[in-house]
Every structure is written in structure tokens, then in C-alpha cells.
Short mmCIF file of C-alpha atoms and ligand atoms in Angstrom, two decimals:
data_model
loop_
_atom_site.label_atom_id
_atom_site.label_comp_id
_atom_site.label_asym_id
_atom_site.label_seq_id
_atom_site.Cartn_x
_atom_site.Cartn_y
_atom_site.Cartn_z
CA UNK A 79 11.75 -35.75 41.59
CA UNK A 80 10.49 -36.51 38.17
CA UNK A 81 8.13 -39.37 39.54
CA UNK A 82 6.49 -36.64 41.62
CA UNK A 83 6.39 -34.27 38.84
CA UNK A 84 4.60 -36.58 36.43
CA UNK A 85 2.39 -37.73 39.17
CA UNK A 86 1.52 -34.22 40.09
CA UNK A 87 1.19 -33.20 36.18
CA UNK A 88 -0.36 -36.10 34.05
CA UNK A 89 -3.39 -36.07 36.65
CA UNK A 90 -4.05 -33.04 34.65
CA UNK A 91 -4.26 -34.68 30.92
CA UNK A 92 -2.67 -31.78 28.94
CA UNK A 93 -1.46 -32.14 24.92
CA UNK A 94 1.85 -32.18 26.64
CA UNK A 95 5.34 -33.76 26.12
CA UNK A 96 8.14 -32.99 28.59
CA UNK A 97 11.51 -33.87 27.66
CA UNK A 98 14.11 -33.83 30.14
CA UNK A 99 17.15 -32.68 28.77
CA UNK A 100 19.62 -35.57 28.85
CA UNK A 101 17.13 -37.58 30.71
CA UNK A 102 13.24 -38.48 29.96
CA UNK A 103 10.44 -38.00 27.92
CA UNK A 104 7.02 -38.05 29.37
CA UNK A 105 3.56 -37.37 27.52
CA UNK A 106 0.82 -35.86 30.51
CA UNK A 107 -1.93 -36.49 28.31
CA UNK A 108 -2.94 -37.97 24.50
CA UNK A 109 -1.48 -36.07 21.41
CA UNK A 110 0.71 -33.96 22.87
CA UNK A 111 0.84 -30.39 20.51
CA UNK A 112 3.70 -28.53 22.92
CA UNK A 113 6.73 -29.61 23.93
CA UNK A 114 8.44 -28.43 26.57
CA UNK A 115 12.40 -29.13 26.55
CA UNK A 116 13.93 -28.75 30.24
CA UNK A 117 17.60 -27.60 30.08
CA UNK A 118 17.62 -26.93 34.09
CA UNK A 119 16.78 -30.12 36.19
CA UNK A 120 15.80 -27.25 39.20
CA UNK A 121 12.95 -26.23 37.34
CA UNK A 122 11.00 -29.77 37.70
CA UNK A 123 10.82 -28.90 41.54
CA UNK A 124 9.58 -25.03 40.80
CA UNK A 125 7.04 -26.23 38.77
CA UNK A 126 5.26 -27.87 40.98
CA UNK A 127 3.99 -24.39 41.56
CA UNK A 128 3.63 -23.13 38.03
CA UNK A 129 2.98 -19.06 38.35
CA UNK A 130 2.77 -17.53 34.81
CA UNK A 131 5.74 -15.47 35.32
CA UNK A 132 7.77 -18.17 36.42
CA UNK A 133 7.41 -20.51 33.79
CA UNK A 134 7.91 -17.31 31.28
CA UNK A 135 10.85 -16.38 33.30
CA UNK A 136 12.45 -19.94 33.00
CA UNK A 137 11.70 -19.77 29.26
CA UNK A 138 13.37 -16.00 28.89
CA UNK A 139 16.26 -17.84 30.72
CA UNK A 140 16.73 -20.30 28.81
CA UNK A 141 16.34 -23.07 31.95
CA UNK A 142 13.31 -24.10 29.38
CA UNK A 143 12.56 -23.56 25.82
CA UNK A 144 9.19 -24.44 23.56
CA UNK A 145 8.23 -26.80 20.59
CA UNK A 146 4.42 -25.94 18.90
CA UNK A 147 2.03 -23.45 17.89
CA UNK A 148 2.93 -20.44 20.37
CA UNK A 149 -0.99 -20.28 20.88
CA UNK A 150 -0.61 -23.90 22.20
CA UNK A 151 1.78 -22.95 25.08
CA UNK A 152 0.13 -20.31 26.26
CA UNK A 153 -2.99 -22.43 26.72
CA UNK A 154 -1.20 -25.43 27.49
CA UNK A 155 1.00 -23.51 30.20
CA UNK A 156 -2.44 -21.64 31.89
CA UNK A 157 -4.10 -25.13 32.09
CA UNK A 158 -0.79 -26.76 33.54
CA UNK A 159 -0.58 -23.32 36.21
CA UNK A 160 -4.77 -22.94 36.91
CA UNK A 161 -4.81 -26.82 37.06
CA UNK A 162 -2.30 -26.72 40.05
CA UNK A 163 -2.96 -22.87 41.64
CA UNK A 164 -6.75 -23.03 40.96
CA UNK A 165 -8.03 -19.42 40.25
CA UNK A 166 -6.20 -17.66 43.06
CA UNK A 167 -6.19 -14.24 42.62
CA UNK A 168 -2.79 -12.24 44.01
CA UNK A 169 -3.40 -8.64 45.83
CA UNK A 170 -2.87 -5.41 43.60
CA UNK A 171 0.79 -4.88 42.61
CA UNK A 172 2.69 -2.11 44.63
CA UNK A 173 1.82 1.10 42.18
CA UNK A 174 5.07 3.63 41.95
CA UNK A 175 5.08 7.46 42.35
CA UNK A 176 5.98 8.06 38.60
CA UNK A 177 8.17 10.83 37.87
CA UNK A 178 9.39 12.31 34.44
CA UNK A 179 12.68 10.27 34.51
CA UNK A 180 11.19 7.05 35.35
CA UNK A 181 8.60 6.93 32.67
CA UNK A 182 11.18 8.11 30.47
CA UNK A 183 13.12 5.87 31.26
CA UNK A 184 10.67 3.01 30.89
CA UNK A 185 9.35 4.15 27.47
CA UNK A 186 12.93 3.89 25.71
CA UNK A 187 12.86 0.40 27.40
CA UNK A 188 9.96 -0.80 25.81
CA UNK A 189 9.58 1.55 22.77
CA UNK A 190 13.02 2.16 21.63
CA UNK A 191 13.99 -0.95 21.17
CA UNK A 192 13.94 -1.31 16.73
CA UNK A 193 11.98 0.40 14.58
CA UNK A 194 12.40 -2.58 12.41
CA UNK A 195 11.78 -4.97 14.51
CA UNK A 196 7.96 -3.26 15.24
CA UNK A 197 7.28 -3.30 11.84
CA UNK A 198 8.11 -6.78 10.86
CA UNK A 199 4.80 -7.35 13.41
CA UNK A 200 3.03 -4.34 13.26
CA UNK A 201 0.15 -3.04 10.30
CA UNK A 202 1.97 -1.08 7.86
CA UNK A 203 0.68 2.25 9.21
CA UNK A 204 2.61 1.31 12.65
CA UNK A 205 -0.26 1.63 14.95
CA UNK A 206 0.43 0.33 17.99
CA UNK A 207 -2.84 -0.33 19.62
CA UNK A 208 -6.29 -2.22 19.26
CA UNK A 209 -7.89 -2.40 15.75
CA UNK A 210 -11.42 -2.01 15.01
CA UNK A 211 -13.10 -5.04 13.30
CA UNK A 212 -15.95 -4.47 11.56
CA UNK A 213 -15.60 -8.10 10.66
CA UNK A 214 -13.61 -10.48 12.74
CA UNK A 215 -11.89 -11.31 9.47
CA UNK A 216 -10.79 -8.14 8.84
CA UNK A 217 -6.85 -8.03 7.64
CA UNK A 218 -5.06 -5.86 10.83
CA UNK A 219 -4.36 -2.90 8.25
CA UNK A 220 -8.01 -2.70 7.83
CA UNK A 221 -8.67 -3.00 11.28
CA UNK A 222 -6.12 -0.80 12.22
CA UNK A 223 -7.16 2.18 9.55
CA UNK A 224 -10.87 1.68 10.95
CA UNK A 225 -9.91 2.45 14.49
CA UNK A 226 -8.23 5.44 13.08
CA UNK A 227 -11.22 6.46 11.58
CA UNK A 228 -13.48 5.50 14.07
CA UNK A 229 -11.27 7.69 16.81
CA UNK A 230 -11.60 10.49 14.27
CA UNK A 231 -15.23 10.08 14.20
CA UNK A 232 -15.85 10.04 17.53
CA UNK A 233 -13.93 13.01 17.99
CA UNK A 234 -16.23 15.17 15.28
CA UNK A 235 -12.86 16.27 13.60
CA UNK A 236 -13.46 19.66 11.38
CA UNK A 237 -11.60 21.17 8.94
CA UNK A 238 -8.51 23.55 10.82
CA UNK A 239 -9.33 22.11 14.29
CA UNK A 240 -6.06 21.45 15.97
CA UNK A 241 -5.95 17.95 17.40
CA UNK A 242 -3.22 16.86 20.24
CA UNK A 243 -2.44 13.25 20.38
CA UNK A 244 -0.81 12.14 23.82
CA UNK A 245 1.35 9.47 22.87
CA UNK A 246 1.49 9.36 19.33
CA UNK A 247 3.45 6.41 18.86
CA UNK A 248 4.86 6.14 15.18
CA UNK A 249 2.59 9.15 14.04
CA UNK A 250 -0.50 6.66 12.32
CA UNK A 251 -3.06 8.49 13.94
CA UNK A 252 -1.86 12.06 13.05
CA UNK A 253 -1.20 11.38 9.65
CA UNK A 254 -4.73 10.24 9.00
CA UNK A 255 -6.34 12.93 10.66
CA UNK A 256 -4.20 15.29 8.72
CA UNK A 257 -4.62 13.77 5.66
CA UNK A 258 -8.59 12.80 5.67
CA UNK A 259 -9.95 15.32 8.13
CA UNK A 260 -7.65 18.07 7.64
CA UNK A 261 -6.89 19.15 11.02
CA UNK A 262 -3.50 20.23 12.75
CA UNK A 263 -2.01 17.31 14.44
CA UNK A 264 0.55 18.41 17.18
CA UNK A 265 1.97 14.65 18.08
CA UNK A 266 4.60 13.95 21.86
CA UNK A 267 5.94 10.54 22.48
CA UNK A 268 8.72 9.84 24.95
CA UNK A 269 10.81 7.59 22.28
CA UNK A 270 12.90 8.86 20.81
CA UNK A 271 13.12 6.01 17.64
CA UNK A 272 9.22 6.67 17.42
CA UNK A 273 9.98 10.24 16.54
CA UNK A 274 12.47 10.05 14.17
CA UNK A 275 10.29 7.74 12.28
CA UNK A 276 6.82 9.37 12.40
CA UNK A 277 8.88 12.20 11.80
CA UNK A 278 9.65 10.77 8.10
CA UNK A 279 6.82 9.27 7.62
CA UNK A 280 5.24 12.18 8.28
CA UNK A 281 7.85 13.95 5.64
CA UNK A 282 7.44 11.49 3.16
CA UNK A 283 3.06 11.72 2.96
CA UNK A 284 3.49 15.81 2.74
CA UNK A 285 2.34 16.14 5.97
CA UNK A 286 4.21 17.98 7.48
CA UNK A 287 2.12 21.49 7.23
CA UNK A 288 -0.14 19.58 9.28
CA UNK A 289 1.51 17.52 11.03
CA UNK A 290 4.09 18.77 14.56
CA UNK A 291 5.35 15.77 16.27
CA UNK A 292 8.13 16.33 19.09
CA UNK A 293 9.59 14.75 21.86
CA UNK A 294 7.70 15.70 24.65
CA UNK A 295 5.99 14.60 28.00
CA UNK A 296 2.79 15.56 28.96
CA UNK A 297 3.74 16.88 32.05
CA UNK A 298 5.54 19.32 29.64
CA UNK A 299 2.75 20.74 27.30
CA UNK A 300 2.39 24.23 27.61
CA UNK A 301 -0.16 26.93 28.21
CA UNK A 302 -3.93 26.29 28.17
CA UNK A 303 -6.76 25.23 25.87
CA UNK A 304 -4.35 25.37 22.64
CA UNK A 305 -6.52 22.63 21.22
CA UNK A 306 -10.12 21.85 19.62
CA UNK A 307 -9.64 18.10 20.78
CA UNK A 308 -7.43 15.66 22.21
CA UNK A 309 -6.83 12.18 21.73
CA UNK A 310 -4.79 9.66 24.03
CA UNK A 311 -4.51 5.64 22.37
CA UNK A 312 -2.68 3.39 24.49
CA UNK A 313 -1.25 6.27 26.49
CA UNK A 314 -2.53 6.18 29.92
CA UNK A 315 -1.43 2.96 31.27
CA UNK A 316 2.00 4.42 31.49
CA UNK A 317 0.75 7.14 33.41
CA UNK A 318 0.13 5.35 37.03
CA UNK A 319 -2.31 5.51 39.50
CA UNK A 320 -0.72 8.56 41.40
CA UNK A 321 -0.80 10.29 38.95
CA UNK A 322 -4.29 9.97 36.89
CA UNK A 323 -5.84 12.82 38.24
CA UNK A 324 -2.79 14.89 37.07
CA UNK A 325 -3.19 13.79 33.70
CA UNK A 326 -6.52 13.89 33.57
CA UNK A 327 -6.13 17.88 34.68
CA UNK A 328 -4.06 18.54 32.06
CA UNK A 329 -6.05 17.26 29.27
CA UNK A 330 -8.73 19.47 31.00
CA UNK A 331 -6.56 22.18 31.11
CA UNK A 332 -5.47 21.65 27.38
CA UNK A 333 -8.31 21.38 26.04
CA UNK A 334 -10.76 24.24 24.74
CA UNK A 335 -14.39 24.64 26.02
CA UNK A 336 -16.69 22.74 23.88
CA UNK A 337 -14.04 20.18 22.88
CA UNK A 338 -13.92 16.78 22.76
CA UNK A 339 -11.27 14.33 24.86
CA UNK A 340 -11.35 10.74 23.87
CA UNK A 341 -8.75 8.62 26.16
CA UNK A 342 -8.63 4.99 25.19
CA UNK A 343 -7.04 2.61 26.78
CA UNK A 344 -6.44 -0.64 29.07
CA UNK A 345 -8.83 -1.07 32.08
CA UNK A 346 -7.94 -4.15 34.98
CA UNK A 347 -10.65 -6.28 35.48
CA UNK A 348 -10.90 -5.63 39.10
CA UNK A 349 -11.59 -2.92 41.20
CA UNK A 350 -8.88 -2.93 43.74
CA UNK A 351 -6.95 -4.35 41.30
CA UNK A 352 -6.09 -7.56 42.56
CA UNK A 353 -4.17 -9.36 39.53
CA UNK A 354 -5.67 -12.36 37.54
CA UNK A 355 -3.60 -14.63 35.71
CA UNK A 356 -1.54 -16.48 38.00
CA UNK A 357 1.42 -13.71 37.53
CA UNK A 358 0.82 -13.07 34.39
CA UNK A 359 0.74 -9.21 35.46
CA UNK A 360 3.85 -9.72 37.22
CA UNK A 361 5.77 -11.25 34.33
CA UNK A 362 4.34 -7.97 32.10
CA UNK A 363 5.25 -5.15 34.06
CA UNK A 364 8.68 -6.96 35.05
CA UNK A 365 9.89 -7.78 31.52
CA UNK A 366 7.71 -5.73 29.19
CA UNK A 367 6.19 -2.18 30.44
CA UNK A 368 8.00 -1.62 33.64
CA UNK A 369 6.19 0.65 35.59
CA UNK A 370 2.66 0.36 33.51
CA UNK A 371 -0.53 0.43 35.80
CA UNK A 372 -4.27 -0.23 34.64
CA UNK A 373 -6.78 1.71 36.43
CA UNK A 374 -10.19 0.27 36.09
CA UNK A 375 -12.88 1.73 34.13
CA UNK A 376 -15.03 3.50 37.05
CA UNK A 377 -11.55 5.10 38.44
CA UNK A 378 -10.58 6.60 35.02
CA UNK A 379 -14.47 7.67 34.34
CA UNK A 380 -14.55 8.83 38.50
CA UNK A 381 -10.60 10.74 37.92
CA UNK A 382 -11.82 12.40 34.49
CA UNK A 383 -14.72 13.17 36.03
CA UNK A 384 -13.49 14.84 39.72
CA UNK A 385 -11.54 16.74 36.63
CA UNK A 386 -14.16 18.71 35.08
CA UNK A 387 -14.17 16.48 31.79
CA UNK A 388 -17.92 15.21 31.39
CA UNK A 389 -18.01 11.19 30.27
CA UNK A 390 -20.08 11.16 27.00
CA UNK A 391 -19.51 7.99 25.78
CA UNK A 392 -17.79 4.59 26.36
CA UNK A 393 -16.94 1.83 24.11
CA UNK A 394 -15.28 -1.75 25.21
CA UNK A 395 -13.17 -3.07 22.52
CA UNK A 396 -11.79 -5.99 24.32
CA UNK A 397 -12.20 -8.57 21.76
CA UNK A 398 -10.87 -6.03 19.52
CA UNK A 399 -7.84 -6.40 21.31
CA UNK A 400 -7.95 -10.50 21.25
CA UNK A 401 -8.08 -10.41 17.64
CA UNK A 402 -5.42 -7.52 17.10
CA UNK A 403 -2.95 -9.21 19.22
CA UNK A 404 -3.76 -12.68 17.60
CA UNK A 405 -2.28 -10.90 14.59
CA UNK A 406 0.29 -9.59 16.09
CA UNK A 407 1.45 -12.49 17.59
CA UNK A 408 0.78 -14.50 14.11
CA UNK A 409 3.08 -11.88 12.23
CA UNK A 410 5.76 -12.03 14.76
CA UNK A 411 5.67 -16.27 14.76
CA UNK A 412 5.84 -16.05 10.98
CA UNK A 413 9.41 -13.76 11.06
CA UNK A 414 11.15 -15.12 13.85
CA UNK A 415 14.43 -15.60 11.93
CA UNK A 416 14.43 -11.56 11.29
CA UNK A 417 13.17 -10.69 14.60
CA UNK A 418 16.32 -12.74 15.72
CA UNK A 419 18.19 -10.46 14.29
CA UNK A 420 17.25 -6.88 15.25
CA UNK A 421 16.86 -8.19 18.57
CA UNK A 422 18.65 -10.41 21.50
CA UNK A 423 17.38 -13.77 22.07
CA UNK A 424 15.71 -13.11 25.75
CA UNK A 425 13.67 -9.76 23.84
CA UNK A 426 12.51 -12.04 21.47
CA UNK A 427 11.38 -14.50 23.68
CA UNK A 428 9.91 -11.77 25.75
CA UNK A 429 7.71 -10.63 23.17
CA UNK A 430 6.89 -13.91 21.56
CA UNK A 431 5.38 -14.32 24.87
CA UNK A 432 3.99 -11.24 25.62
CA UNK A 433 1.86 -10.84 22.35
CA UNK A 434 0.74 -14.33 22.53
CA UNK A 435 -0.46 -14.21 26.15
CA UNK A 436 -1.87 -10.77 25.80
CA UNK A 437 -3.89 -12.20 23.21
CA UNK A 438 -4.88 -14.63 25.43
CA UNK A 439 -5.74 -12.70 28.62
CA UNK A 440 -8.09 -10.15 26.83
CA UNK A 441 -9.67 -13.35 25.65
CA UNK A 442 -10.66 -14.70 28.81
CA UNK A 443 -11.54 -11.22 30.25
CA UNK A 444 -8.49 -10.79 32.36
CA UNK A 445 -8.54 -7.22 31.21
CA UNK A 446 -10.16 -4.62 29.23
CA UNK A 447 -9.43 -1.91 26.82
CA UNK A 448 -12.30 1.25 26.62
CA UNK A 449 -12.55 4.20 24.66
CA UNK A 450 -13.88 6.90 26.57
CA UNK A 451 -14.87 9.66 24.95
CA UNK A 452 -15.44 12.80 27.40
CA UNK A 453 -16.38 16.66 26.59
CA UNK A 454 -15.15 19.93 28.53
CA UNK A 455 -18.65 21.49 28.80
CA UNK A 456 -18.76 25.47 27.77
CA UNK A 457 -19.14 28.05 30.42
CA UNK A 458 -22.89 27.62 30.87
CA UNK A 459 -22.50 24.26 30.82
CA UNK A 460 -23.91 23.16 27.73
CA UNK A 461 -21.70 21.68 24.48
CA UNK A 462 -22.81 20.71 20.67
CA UNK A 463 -21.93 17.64 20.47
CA UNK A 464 -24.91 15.60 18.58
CA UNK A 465 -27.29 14.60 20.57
CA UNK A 466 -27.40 11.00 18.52
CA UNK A 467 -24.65 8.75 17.85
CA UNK A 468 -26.13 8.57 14.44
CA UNK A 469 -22.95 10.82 12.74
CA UNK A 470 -20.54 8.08 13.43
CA UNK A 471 -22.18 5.81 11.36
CA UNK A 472 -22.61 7.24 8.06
C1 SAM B 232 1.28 1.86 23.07
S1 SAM B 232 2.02 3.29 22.39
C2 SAM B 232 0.64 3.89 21.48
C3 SAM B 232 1.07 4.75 20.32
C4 SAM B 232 -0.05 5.28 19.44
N1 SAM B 232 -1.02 6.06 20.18
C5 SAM B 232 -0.73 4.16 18.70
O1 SAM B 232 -1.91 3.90 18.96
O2 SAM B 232 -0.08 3.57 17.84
C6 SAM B 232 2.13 4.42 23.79
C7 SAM B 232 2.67 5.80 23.45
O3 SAM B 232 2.58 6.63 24.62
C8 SAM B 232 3.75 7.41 24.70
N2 SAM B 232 3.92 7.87 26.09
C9 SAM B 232 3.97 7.13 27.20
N3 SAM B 232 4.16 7.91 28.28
C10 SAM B 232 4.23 9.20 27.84
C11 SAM B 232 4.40 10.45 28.47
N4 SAM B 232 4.62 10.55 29.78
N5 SAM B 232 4.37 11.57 27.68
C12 SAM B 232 4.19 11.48 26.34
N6 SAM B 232 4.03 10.30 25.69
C13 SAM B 232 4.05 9.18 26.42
C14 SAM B 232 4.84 6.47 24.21
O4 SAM B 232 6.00 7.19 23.87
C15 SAM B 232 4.12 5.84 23.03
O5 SAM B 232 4.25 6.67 21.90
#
């Protein structure tokens, strides 16, 4: 078994060393910078076809566990899978008919998991989304404040304009809206450990005449155009296919005439949305957003569209979101120890791999992430938004 496994493998020359536990060690190419330390003789046979998600599952498992730069595996393990699979792609996954429960459900899963342990990763502000580099050396907390403000900009916030944010995580993008463009922020996330610490937060800056955040799903907002503009970050890829057009109503609905909707999010590469990445999909939405979909670009432009809502503008920030997770990732490598302890071993090793191959797909263009900034015309069908995008620039 192991003869055929290193004949199979070292063909491929990777800076990898396999060691057998309580067997043999075996370099597949020169310098080896990952090791990978086999506790389950089974998985030598499996690997001789090496989806992403199965070699992440054997590593959440423990059947395998990782020496080197987390970077390094990631790379190392999509040469090692690509070198064997070739650049297969799989059909689109099965999509589920979401209901209230289920996403509920599925957001306390992913988002209620430590407070603490998101910030030992996160910017300070908590923002859970891609940053804005001006600079590809930007820190993330300056990347992260100018995505605020470049979301705020797009939207033309005013003075007393009341702003909903779908999804508003741990209350970043509320709180600087409030505080620099002095607008009423009414905030709904489904977690409830999001709340109760936006809801501080939000306490401790003096926000709080500004600032309504509340556990709420947006099937559940009521009444119609309460608001001058709405804003969605990182939102809609827990909303599903089936029900895009839904969502996209209710923004429409929500919304007054004249305003502004800017939905940004992550777009698949494809289409039909046949996956890329070897399983790397499959691995996400089974161990790390259950349930999450990405619609690509033309169906969310085509749903917001059939909607009423009237595509202005649209902005790819996809190596944004290479860099942000980079940092992530970095943050999260650098306070393992901690993490350890505000979360079980297999989350940990979830999310160790999860940042660090995110980082890596939106890299190599296995998916996209696009602000889309849309306006509900006025009766007569015109709007006053400026005709240039010359404001956001100032
Ligand atoms: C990736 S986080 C982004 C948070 C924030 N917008 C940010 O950029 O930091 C996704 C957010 O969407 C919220 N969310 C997901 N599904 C929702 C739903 N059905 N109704 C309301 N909020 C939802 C989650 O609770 C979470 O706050």
C-alpha cells in the first residue's frame, strides 16, 4: 500500500514529507515545508483520490494532522488533489428550500459559537467581511474601517436618513454610520451572541440613540418603505437560491422610493454553479456554513432586477477578500493556544482550515465577492443619485 502511494505521489514532486505513524517517512519531492503525520493507515488508500474535503475531513478527524506554514498545506494539499483529479469540476450542490428554522438554526452554528474566539482573529471593530485596501499593505483595521466607509459612500448616507443593515453581524457597520454619517441604524442578525455584543458595543460608543439592533429575520421586518437605504454585507449567501427573489422583494418592499440598496456579497464562479475546488465547496457548506448557497453575479443582478430594484453599480472585490482572509488566517495561526481554548479541537481545526483555504480559493478565482449597489427608482421613474461616481472619491 505505501509503495503504491509513494509511487502514485512523488511523481508529483511536492515540498512534502509523509510520516507514517509508527511506520515510514517519505519525502515526494526536495525540501519538504509540510508535513503530513498519518495516524490512520486507511487513509493512504483514500488518498489516492485526494478530494479537498476529504483530506480536510481526515484532518478534522484526527486520522491526519499538519506540520508547516498553514498557507503551505493548503497549497501543498491542492497540488497533491489537482495533481491526481486534474481540474474536474463536480455538478452544482443540491440547493435546500430554506425556511426560518433552518437558517436559524445554521446561523447559531456558525455565528454563535464565541464571541471571543472571533475577536482573537477578527479587526477590532468585529467586521466580519471583506476589507477594502487602498493599499495591499493596509493593516485589516484599516482595511476593514475603509470598507465601512466606502459602503457608506456608496450609499450617499445624509444626516437623519434611517439605514437598515440585513445582517449586521457584531454591529461595525452601524456604529460607523451612526457615528460619522449620523443616520439611524436599525441592525437584525440571527445570533444571538452577535447581539448581545453589538448591543454593548453599541452602549459603550453612545450609540445607542442611533443605533436599534434586534434579533430578527428578514423574513420578519415589518411594514413598507420604513427606510432611506439598506445595506446587506455578507448576508445573502445564507439566503439560498429559492429564496433570492424573496429577499430581493423585501428589500424592494423596505425600501423608500429614491433610495439606495447596496447588497454585497459572495458570487460562484460559474453559472450553473458547478463547484471548483475539488470539494472544497463540499467541505464548506458541510463543516462551516451549512446551508450557504452563492448565486452568481448575473442571477443576483437578473433576481434584483425581475424585483423592481434598478442595478446602478457593481464593484468586484475579490482580491479584497484574498488579502482579508490572509489576515484572518495569519491572526488566527498566531493565537492558536487561545483559540484552543474557547473552542473544541475539531472547530479549531475547522476554521484553521477554512480561513486559510478561503484565502486561497478567492485567490485563484474559485469565487467572487461583488458589491452591488442598486436604486428603487421614484414613481416616474427617475432618482438623484449623481450622475458621476466622482462623490465617492473625495
Ligand atoms: C458574515 S456575517 C456579516 C456580518 C456583518 N454584515 C459584517 O460585515 O461584519 C452574516 C450576518 O448575516 C446574518 N444573517 C444571516 N441570515 C440572516 C437572516 N435570515 N436574517 C437576518 N440576519 C441574517 C447573520 O446573523 C450575520 O450577522
Amino acid at each position: 500500500m505505501f509503495a503504491q502511494f509513494s509511487e502514485t505521489l512523488g511523481a508529483l514532486q511536492l515540498p512534502l514529507r509523509v510520516v507514517v505513524k509508527g511506520g515510514p517517512t517519505l519525502d515526494l519531492g526536495p525540501d519538504p515545508r509540510v508535513t503530513l503525520l498519518i495516524n490512520d493507515l486507511g487513509l493512504l488508500q483514500e488518498m489516492q483520490n485526494p478530494t479537498l474535503d476529504k483530506l480536510g475531513a481526515a484532518y478534522i478527524d484526527q486520522r491526519l494532522d499538519i506540520q508547516g506554514n498553514i498557507m503551505d498545506v493548503i497549497a501543498v494539499a491542492d497540488r497533491l488533489s489537482k495533481g491526481l483529479l486534474g481540474d474536474n469540476t463536480e455538478p452544482a450542490p443540491e440547493r435546500t428550500e430554506h425556511d426560518k428554522q433552518m437558517d436559524a438554526e445554521a446561523i447559531s452554528y456558525h455565528y454563535d459559537l464565541s464571541n471571543d474566539f472571533y475577536a482573537l482573529w477578527l479587526d477590532p471593530q468585529m467586521v466580519y467581511s471583506c476589507g477594502y485596501f487602498r493599499n495591499p499593505e493596509d493593516s485589516l483595521a484599516t482595511a476593514q474601517t475603509q470598507k465601512l466607509d466606502h459602503l457608506c459612500r456608496k450609499l450617499r448616507l445624509k444626516p437623519g436618513e434611517h439605514l437598515l443593515d440585513v445582517g449586521c453581524g457584531w454591529g461595525g457597520l452601524a456604529r460607523h454610520a451612526a457615528r460619522y454619517y449620523d443616520v439611524q441604524v436599525h441592525g437584525i442578525t440571527l445570533s444571538k451572541a452577535q447581539l448581545a455584543l453589538a448591543q454593548a458595543r453599541s452602549e459603550a460608543a453612545g450609540l445607542t440613540d442611533r443605533v436599534t439592533l434586534e434579533l430578527r429575520d428578514y423574513r420578519d421586518l415589518a411594514g413598507r418603505e420604513n427606510y432611506d437605504k439598506i445595506v446587506s454585507v455578507g448576508m445573502f449567501e445564507h439566503v439560498g437560491h429559492a429564496n433570492l427573489g424573496a429577499y430581493f422583494k423585501i428589500l424592494f418592499e423596505q425600501v423608500k422610493p429614491g433610495g439606495l440598496v447596496m447588497n454585497h456579497g459572495i458570487t460562484a464562479k460559474y453559472i450553473d454553479g458547478r463547484q471548483v475546488g475539488r470539494g472544497a465547496g463540499k467541505f464548506i457548506g458541510r463543516y462551516v456554513f451549512p446551508h450557504g448557497e452563492l448565486p452568481h453575479l448575473s442571477m443576483a443582478i437578473a433576481s434584483m432586477s425581475e424585483q423592481g430594484l434598478e442595478v446602478l453599480d457593481v464593484e468586484s472585490l475579490r482580491l479584497h477578500y484574498a488579502r482579508t482572509l490572509e489576515h484572518w488566517s495569519g491572526n488566527l495561526e498566531h493565537h492558536l493556544e487561545q483559540a484552543g481554548q474557547l473552542v473544541s479541537d475539531k472547530t479549531l481545526r475547522i476554521w484553521r482550515i477554512y480561513l486559510a483555504g478561503c484565502a486561497y480559493g478567492f485567490k485563484r478565482n474559485w469565487m467572487n465577492i461583488h458589491q452591488i449597489l442598486a436604486v428603487k427608482p421614484l414613481a416616474d421613474g427617475t432618482h438623484h443619485v449623481p450622475w458621476t461616481r466622482e462623490d465617492l472619491y473625495r
